[in-house]
Every structure is written in C-alpha cells, then in structure tokens.
C-alpha atoms as a PDB file:
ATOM      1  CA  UNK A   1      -6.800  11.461  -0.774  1.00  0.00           C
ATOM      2  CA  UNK A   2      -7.625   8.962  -3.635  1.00  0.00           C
ATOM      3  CA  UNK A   3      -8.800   6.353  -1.235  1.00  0.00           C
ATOM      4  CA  UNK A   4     -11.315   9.035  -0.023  1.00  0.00           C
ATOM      5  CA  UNK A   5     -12.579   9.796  -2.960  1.00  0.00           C
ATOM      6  CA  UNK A   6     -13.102   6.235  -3.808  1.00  0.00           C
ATOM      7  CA  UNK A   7     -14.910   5.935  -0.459  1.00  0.00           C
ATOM      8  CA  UNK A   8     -17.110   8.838  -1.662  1.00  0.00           C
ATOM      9  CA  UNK A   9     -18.198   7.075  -4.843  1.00  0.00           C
ATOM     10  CA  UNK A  10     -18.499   3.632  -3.303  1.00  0.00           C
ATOM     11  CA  UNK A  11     -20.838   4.946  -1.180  1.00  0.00           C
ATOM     12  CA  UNK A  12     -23.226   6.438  -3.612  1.00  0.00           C
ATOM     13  CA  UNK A  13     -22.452   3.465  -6.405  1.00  0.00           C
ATOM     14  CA  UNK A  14     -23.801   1.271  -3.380  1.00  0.00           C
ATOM     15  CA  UNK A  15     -27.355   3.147  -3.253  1.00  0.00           C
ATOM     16  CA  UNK A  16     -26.877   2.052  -6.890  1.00  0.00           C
ATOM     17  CA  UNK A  17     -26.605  -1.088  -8.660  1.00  0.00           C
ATOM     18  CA  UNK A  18     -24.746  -3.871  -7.991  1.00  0.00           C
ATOM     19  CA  UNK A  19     -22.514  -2.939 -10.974  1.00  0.00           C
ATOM     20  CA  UNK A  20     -21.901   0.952  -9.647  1.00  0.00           C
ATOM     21  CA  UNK A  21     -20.341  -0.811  -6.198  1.00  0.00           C
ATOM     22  CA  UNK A  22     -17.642  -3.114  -7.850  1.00  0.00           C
ATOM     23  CA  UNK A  23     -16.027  -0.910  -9.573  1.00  0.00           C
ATOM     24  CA  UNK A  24     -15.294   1.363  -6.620  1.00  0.00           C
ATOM     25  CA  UNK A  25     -14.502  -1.527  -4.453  1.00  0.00           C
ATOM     26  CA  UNK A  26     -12.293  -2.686  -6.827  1.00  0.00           C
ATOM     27  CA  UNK A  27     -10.113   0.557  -7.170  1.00  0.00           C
ATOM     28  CA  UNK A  28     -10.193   1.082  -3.183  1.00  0.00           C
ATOM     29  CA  UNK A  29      -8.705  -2.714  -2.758  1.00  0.00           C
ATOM     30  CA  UNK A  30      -6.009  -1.358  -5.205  1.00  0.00           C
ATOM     31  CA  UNK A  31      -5.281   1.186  -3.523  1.00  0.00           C
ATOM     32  CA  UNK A  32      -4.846  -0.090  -0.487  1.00  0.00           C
ATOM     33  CA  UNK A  33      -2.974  -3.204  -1.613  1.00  0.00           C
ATOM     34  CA  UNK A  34      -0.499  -0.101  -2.658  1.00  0.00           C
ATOM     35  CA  UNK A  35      -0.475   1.558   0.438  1.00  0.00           C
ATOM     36  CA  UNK A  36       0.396  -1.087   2.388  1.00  0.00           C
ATOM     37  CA  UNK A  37       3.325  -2.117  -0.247  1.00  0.00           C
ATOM     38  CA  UNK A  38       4.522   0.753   0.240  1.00  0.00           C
ATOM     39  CA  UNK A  39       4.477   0.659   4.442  1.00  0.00           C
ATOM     40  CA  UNK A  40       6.082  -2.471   3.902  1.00  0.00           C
ATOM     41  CA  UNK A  41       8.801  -0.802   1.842  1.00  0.00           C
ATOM     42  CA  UNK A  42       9.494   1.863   4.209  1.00  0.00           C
ATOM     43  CA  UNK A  43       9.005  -0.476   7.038  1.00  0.00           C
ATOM     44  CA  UNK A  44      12.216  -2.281   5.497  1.00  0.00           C
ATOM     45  CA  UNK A  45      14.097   0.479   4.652  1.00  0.00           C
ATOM     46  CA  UNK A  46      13.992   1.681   8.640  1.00  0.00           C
ATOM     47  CA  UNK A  47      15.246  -1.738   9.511  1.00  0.00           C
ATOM     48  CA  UNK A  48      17.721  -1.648   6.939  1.00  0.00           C
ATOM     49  CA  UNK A  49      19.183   1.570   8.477  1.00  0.00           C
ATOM     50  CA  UNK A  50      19.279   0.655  11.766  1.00  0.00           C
ATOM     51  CA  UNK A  51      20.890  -2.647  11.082  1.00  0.00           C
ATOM     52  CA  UNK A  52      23.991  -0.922   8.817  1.00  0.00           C
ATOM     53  CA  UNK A  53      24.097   2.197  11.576  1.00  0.00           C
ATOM     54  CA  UNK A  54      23.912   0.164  15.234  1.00  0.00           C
ATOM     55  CA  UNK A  55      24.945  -3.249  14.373  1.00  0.00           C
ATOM     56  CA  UNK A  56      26.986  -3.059  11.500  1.00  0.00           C
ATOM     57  CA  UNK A  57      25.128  -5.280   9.069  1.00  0.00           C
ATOM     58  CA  UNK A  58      23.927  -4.124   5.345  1.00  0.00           C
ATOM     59  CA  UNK A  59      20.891  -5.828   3.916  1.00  0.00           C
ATOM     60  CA  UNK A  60      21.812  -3.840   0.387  1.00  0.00           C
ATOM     61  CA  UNK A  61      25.435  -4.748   0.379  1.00  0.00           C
ATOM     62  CA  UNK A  62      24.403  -8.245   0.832  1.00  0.00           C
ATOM     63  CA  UNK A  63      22.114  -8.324  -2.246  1.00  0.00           C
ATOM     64  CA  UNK A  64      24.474  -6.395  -4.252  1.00  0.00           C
ATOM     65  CA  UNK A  65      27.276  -9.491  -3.753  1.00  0.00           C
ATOM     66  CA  UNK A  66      24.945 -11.919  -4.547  1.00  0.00           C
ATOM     67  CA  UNK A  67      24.038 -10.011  -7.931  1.00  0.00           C
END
C-alpha cells in the first residue's frame, strides 16, 4: 500500500521539478529494498523448515552452537 502511494506522488512530482521526483524515487527504492529483505527472510525461513522437518538438518541449531 505504501509503495502505491509513493507511485502516486512520483508520478505527479515527475510533471514537477526535478527535485519533486527524487524524493519519491528515493522512498519507493526503500521500500522495495525492504520488501525484498523481507522475501528473502521468509524465503529462508521455508527452507529452514523443510530442511529440520524432511531431512533432519537445523540451520538455527547450527548458529545457536556456534554462538
């Protein structure tokens, strides 16, 4: 929903200024930097559960020796 509405005022910063458009572009690279941190992270957390449920192997309990 945010990265909509930054669309929304990218779009009308770009019949704008220069200055009105990086500010928006800015905030929507943000954004979607996030969103795809946080695909990754959920990504991982998928594999993690498959590895501990099907082939026995934790990815957590791994880290949590080495710590």
């Amino acid at each position: 929903m945010l990265y909509m509405f930054d669309c929304y005022k990218y779009f009308h910063g770009y019949v704008q200024s220069v200055e009105g458009k990086l500010t928006e572009f800015y905030l929507s690279v943000i954004i979607l930097i996030c969103l795809i941190t946080l695909r990754a992270a959920g990504a991982a957390g998928i594999v993690n559960s498959f590895l501990d449920e099907y082939l026995g192997f934790s990815i957590m309990k791994k880290v949590h020796k080495l710590l």
